[in-house]
């Protein structure tokens, strides 16, 4: 069986071009030498570009056979003689810059079938409005009054509901469902995500739980990325908002009336309860949970598996359940560990 390569480089840049793109510093013997591939340190060979940004991989750096390596200045002297050190203060970001030039298709996915236009079996309602250069893959459904901007791709079996607005240069993955939503430009929504469905709202009582109608919207601003199988509920009366540049991982639940600021990072399996607000540049680790009606200040960092039950000041670092200052959480772990082990016996060993 063949070993398929799903991403092929669109170009093979010279070392001089890479230095120009990244601002890295080096003195190559041959600036015109070409990089044909990118590879991890331990797999790289002649013609390959690698990067080093984590001291855990120092052994792999020392043994690498890569032609060039993006690396911070303090580690540059550990690069093997046959590997050119491309010195930059941010090797990982510089590597991303090169990857984006070499593999543009990996930044914004295209049609699953490599096609353009409206595929066989897709349904576009006569009252829907599509700008030029929109691709609709087979099986997708576009509802009445929906508007889709130029350069946008709608994946197979996606459903775009009535009156939904999707901006330009977007990618909507296979099986995505979008309703009651306004979506900006250059938004990526990966397979299986659900946007704009009912929020979880009920008036509880002894005679049963009365459903609270959810009559709001979802607003997703420009340059947002939403991972596979993530769900974003529409607002009950107002809007659920995802701010510009925010990146959301797979399997995240965002409840009704949540407001997420600009350039936030939210890792997989996080749940954010209704009407909680995350300000700009908040980072959330995986499996964190937020109670409802909270305010999380700008620049706050929430560790994975934290349970946030109170407002969070800006730039705070929290962890644990209930979430507390990160240092306090670590101290509590140390104390509990000592208590669990008990006092040492007379020979100085644990019981």
Coordinates of C-alpha atoms in Angstrom, one line a residue:
X1 CA 0.0 0.0 0.0
X2 CA 1.3 3.4 -0.9
X3 CA 2.1 6.1 1.7
X4 CA 0.1 9.1 0.7
X5 CA 1.4 12.6 1.3
X6 CA -1.5 14.9 1.9
X7 CA 0.4 18.2 2.0
X8 CA 3.0 19.0 -0.7
X9 CA 5.0 22.2 -0.5
X10 CA 3.8 25.0 -2.8
X11 CA 7.4 26.2 -3.1
X12 CA 10.9 25.3 -2.1
X13 CA 12.4 28.5 -0.6
X14 CA 16.1 29.4 -0.5
X15 CA 17.8 30.1 2.8
X16 CA 17.9 33.8 1.9
X17 CA 14.1 33.8 1.5
X18 CA 13.6 32.1 4.9
X19 CA 15.9 34.7 6.5
X20 CA 13.9 37.5 4.9
X21 CA 10.5 36.0 5.9
X22 CA 11.4 35.4 9.6
X23 CA 14.0 38.0 10.3
X24 CA 16.3 35.3 11.6
X25 CA 20.1 35.9 11.6
X26 CA 22.6 33.6 10.0
X27 CA 25.5 33.7 7.6
X28 CA 24.9 30.8 5.2
X29 CA 27.8 29.7 3.0
X30 CA 25.3 29.4 0.1
X31 CA 22.2 31.7 0.5
X32 CA 20.7 30.2 -2.6
X33 CA 20.6 26.7 -1.0
X34 CA 17.1 25.4 -1.2
X35 CA 14.9 24.0 1.6
X36 CA 12.7 21.3 0.1
X37 CA 10.9 20.0 3.2
X38 CA 10.2 20.6 6.9
X39 CA 10.7 17.8 9.4
X40 CA 11.1 17.1 13.1
X41 CA 14.7 17.3 14.5
X42 CA 15.0 13.5 14.8
X43 CA 13.7 12.8 11.3
X44 CA 15.3 15.7 9.4
X45 CA 18.0 15.2 6.8
X46 CA 19.7 17.2 4.1
X47 CA 17.4 19.7 2.5
X48 CA 15.1 19.8 5.5
X49 CA 14.3 22.7 7.9
X50 CA 13.6 22.0 11.6
X51 CA 13.1 24.1 14.7
X52 CA 14.2 23.9 18.3
X53 CA 12.1 25.5 21.0
X54 CA 12.0 23.1 23.9
X55 CA 15.0 22.0 26.0
X56 CA 13.5 18.5 26.4
X57 CA 14.6 17.8 22.8
X58 CA 18.2 18.8 23.2
X59 CA 19.4 15.3 22.4
X60 CA 17.5 15.4 19.1
X61 CA 19.0 18.8 18.3
X62 CA 22.6 17.5 18.9
X63 CA 22.0 14.5 16.6
X64 CA 19.9 16.2 13.9
X65 CA 20.9 16.0 10.3
X66 CA 18.7 19.0 9.2
X67 CA 20.2 21.5 6.7
X68 CA 18.9 24.4 8.8
X69 CA 17.3 24.9 12.2
X70 CA 15.4 27.9 13.6
X71 CA 16.7 28.3 17.1
X72 CA 17.1 30.8 19.9
X73 CA 20.6 32.4 20.4
X74 CA 21.3 30.7 23.7
X75 CA 21.1 27.2 22.1
X76 CA 22.8 28.0 18.8
X77 CA 26.1 26.6 19.9
X78 CA 24.5 23.2 20.3
X79 CA 23.6 22.9 16.6
X80 CA 25.7 20.3 14.7
X81 CA 28.4 21.6 12.4
X82 CA 26.5 20.4 9.2
X83 CA 23.3 22.3 10.3
X84 CA 22.9 26.0 9.8
X85 CA 21.5 27.8 12.9
X86 CA 18.9 30.4 11.9
X87 CA 18.9 32.5 15.1
X88 CA 15.6 34.1 16.1
X89 CA 14.0 35.0 19.5
X90 CA 10.8 33.1 18.6
X91 CA 11.7 29.9 16.8
X92 CA 8.2 28.4 16.9
X93 CA 6.6 31.5 15.5
X94 CA 9.3 31.8 12.8
X95 CA 8.7 28.1 11.9
X96 CA 5.0 28.8 11.6
X97 CA 5.8 31.7 9.2
X98 CA 7.8 29.4 6.9
X99 CA 5.1 26.7 7.0
X100 CA 2.4 29.2 6.0
X101 CA 4.5 30.1 2.9
X102 CA 5.3 26.5 2.0
X103 CA 2.0 24.9 2.8
X104 CA -0.8 27.5 2.3
X105 CA -3.4 24.8 1.9
X106 CA -2.9 23.8 5.5
X107 CA -3.8 27.3 6.7
X108 CA -7.3 27.4 5.1
X109 CA -8.6 24.1 3.9
X110 CA -10.3 23.9 0.5
X111 CA -13.0 21.7 -0.9
X112 CA -12.8 18.1 0.4
X113 CA -13.0 17.0 -3.3
X114 CA -10.7 19.6 -4.8
X115 CA -13.7 21.0 -6.7
X116 CA -15.1 24.5 -7.3
X117 CA -18.6 25.8 -7.6
X118 CA -21.7 23.9 -6.4
X119 CA -21.2 20.1 -6.2
X120 CA -23.6 17.4 -7.3
X121 CA -26.3 16.8 -4.6
X122 CA -25.8 20.1 -2.9
X123 CA -29.0 22.2 -2.4
X124 CA -28.9 26.0 -2.6
X125 CA -32.2 27.7 -1.9
X126 CA -33.3 30.1 -4.6
X127 CA -33.5 32.9 -2.1
X128 CA -29.9 32.3 -0.9
X129 CA -27.3 34.8 -2.0
X130 CA -23.8 33.6 -2.9
X131 CA -21.0 35.9 -4.0
X132 CA -18.5 34.8 -6.7
X133 CA -16.0 32.0 -6.1
X134 CA -18.0 30.2 -3.4
X135 CA -17.6 26.4 -3.3
X136 CA -20.4 24.2 -2.1
X137 CA -19.4 20.5 -1.7
X138 CA -21.9 17.7 -2.4
X139 CA -24.7 17.2 0.1
X140 CA -24.5 20.7 1.7
X141 CA -27.7 22.6 2.2
X142 CA -28.0 26.4 2.0
X143 CA -31.2 27.8 3.5
X144 CA -33.4 30.7 2.3
X145 CA -32.0 34.1 2.7
X146 CA -28.6 32.9 3.7
X147 CA -25.6 35.0 2.4
X148 CA -22.2 33.6 1.8
X149 CA -19.1 35.7 0.9
X150 CA -16.6 35.2 -1.9
X151 CA -13.8 32.7 -1.4
X152 CA -15.8 30.7 1.2
X153 CA -16.0 26.9 1.1
X154 CA -18.9 24.9 2.5
X155 CA -18.0 21.3 3.2
X156 CA -20.1 18.2 2.4
X157 CA -23.3 17.7 4.4
X158 CA -23.0 21.1 6.1
X159 CA -26.3 22.9 6.8
X160 CA -26.5 26.6 6.7
X161 CA -29.8 27.8 8.1
X162 CA -32.1 30.5 6.9
X163 CA -30.8 34.1 7.0
X164 CA -27.4 33.1 8.3
X165 CA -24.6 35.4 7.2
X166 CA -21.1 34.0 6.4
X167 CA -18.3 36.4 5.4
X168 CA -15.5 36.1 2.8
X169 CA -12.6 33.6 2.8
X170 CA -14.2 31.3 5.3
X171 CA -14.1 27.5 5.6
X172 CA -17.1 25.5 7.0
X173 CA -16.2 21.9 7.5
X174 CA -18.1 18.7 6.8
X175 CA -21.3 18.2 8.7
X176 CA -21.2 21.6 10.4
X177 CA -24.7 23.0 11.3
X178 CA -25.1 26.8 11.5
X179 CA -28.3 28.6 12.4
X180 CA -29.3 32.0 13.8
X181 CA -25.7 33.3 13.3
X182 CA -23.7 36.1 11.8
X183 CA -20.1 35.1 10.9
X184 CA -17.3 37.4 9.9
X185 CA -14.5 37.0 7.4
X186 CA -11.7 34.4 7.4
X187 CA -13.5 32.2 9.9
X188 CA -12.6 28.5 10.1
X189 CA -15.2 26.1 11.5
X190 CA -14.1 22.5 11.5
X191 CA -16.1 19.3 11.0
X192 CA -19.1 18.5 13.1
X193 CA -19.4 21.9 14.9
X194 CA -22.8 23.2 15.8
X195 CA -23.4 26.9 15.9
X196 CA -26.6 28.7 16.9
X197 CA -28.7 25.9 18.4
X198 CA -30.9 26.3 21.5
X199 CA -29.2 27.2 24.8
X200 CA -30.0 25.1 27.8
X201 CA -32.6 27.2 29.5
X202 CA -35.5 26.0 31.6
X203 CA -37.9 27.5 34.2
X204 CA -37.8 24.7 36.8
X205 CA -40.7 23.8 39.0
X206 CA -42.4 21.0 40.9
X207 CA -44.7 20.3 37.9
X208 CA -41.8 20.0 35.5
X209 CA -39.3 22.2 33.7
X210 CA -40.7 24.8 31.3
X211 CA -38.5 25.4 28.2
X212 CA -37.3 29.0 28.0
X213 CA -37.4 30.1 24.3
X214 CA -34.0 31.1 23.0
X215 CA -34.5 34.0 20.6
X216 CA -31.0 35.5 20.4
X217 CA -28.1 35.0 18.0
X218 CA -24.5 33.9 17.7
X219 CA -22.0 36.5 16.4
X220 CA -18.6 35.2 15.4
X221 CA -16.1 38.0 14.5
X222 CA -13.2 37.9 11.9
X223 CA -10.3 35.4 12.0
X224 CA -11.9 33.1 14.6
X225 CA -11.2 29.3 14.4
X226 CA -13.6 26.8 16.0
X227 CA -12.5 23.1 16.3
X228 CA -14.3 19.9 15.4
X229 CA -17.5 19.1 17.3
X230 CA -17.5 22.3 19.3
X231 CA -21.0 23.7 20.2
X232 CA -21.9 27.4 20.5
X233 CA -25.4 28.0 21.7
X234 CA -27.4 31.1 20.6
X235 CA -28.3 33.7 23.1
X236 CA -31.6 33.6 25.0
X237 CA -32.4 37.2 24.3
X238 CA -29.1 38.9 23.5
X239 CA -26.1 37.5 21.6
X240 CA -23.5 34.8 22.2
X241 CA -20.3 36.5 20.9
X242 CA -16.9 35.1 19.9
X243 CA -14.4 37.9 19.5
X244 CA -11.9 38.6 16.7
X245 CA -8.9 36.2 16.4
X246 CA -10.1 33.8 19.1
X247 CA -9.1 30.2 18.7
X248 CA -11.3 27.4 20.1
X249 CA -10.2 23.7 20.2
X250 CA -12.3 20.6 19.5
X251 CA -15.1 19.5 21.8
X252 CA -15.7 22.8 23.6
X253 CA -19.2 23.8 24.9
X254 CA -20.1 27.5 24.9
X255 CA -23.5 28.2 26.4
X256 CA -26.0 30.9 25.7
X257 CA -25.1 34.6 26.1
X258 CA -21.4 33.9 26.7
X259 CA -19.2 36.7 25.5
X260 CA -15.6 35.8 24.6
X261 CA -13.2 38.6 23.8
X262 CA -10.5 39.0 21.2
X263 CA -7.6 36.6 20.7
X264 CA -8.6 34.1 23.5
X265 CA -7.3 30.5 23.5
X266 CA -9.7 27.8 24.7
X267 CA -8.4 24.2 24.8
X268 CA -10.5 21.0 24.3
X269 CA -13.3 19.8 26.5
X270 CA -13.8 23.2 28.2
X271 CA -17.3 24.2 29.2
X272 CA -18.4 27.8 29.7
X273 CA -21.8 28.3 31.3
X274 CA -24.3 30.9 30.3
X275 CA -23.7 34.6 30.5
X276 CA -20.0 34.3 31.5
X277 CA -17.7 36.8 29.9
X278 CA -14.0 36.2 29.0
X279 CA -12.2 39.4 28.2
X280 CA -9.4 39.8 25.6
X281 CA -6.4 37.4 25.5
X282 CA -7.7 34.9 28.1
X283 CA -6.1 31.4 27.9
X284 CA -8.0 28.4 29.1
X285 CA -6.5 24.9 29.5
X286 CA -8.3 21.7 28.6
X287 CA -11.3 20.4 30.6
X288 CA -11.7 23.6 32.5
X289 CA -15.2 24.4 33.6
X290 CA -16.8 27.8 34.3
X291 CA -19.9 28.6 36.3
X292 CA -22.4 31.0 34.8
X293 CA -22.5 34.8 35.1
X294 CA -18.8 35.2 35.8
X295 CA -16.4 37.9 34.6
X296 CA -12.8 36.7 33.6
X297 CA -10.4 39.6 33.3
X298 CA -8.2 40.3 30.3
X299 CA -5.0 38.2 30.1
X300 CA -6.1 35.7 32.7
X301 CA -4.7 32.2 32.5
X302 CA -6.8 29.2 33.6
X303 CA -5.0 25.8 34.1
X304 CA -6.5 22.6 32.7
X305 CA -9.2 20.9 34.7
X306 CA -9.8 24.0 36.8
X307 CA -13.3 24.7 38.2
X308 CA -13.9 28.4 38.0
X309 CA -16.8 29.5 40.4
X310 CA -16.0 33.2 41.0
X311 CA -14.9 36.3 39.0
X312 CA -11.3 36.3 37.9
X313 CA -9.1 39.4 38.0
X314 CA -7.2 40.5 34.9
X315 CA -3.8 38.7 34.3
X316 CA -4.6 36.2 37.2
X317 CA -3.2 32.7 37.0
X318 CA -5.6 30.1 38.4
X319 CA -5.7 26.4 38.9
X320 CA -7.6 23.7 40.8
X321 CA -11.2 23.1 41.9
X322 CA -12.4 25.5 43.1
X323 CA -10.0 27.6 41.1
X324 CA -7.5 29.6 43.2
X325 CA -4.2 31.4 42.6
X326 CA -1.9 29.0 40.8
X327 CA 0.8 29.2 43.5
X328 CA -1.7 28.5 46.3
X329 CA -3.0 25.5 44.3
X330 CA 0.5 24.0 44.0
X331 CA 1.1 24.6 47.7
X332 CA -2.1 22.8 48.6
X333 CA -1.1 19.8 46.5
X334 CA 2.3 19.6 48.3
X335 CA 0.6 19.8 51.7
X336 CA -2.0 17.1 50.8
X337 CA 0.7 14.9 49.4
X338 CA 2.6 15.1 52.7
X339 CA -0.5 14.4 54.8
X340 CA -1.4 11.4 52.7
X341 CA 2.0 9.9 53.2
X342 CA 1.9 10.5 56.9
X343 CA 4.9 11.2 59.2
X344 CA 8.1 9.2 58.6
X345 CA 8.8 6.2 60.8
X346 CA 11.7 6.0 63.3
X347 CA 14.0 4.8 60.5
X348 CA 13.3 7.9 58.5
X349 CA 11.1 6.0 55.9
X350 CA 7.5 6.6 55.0
X351 CA 5.0 4.4 56.7

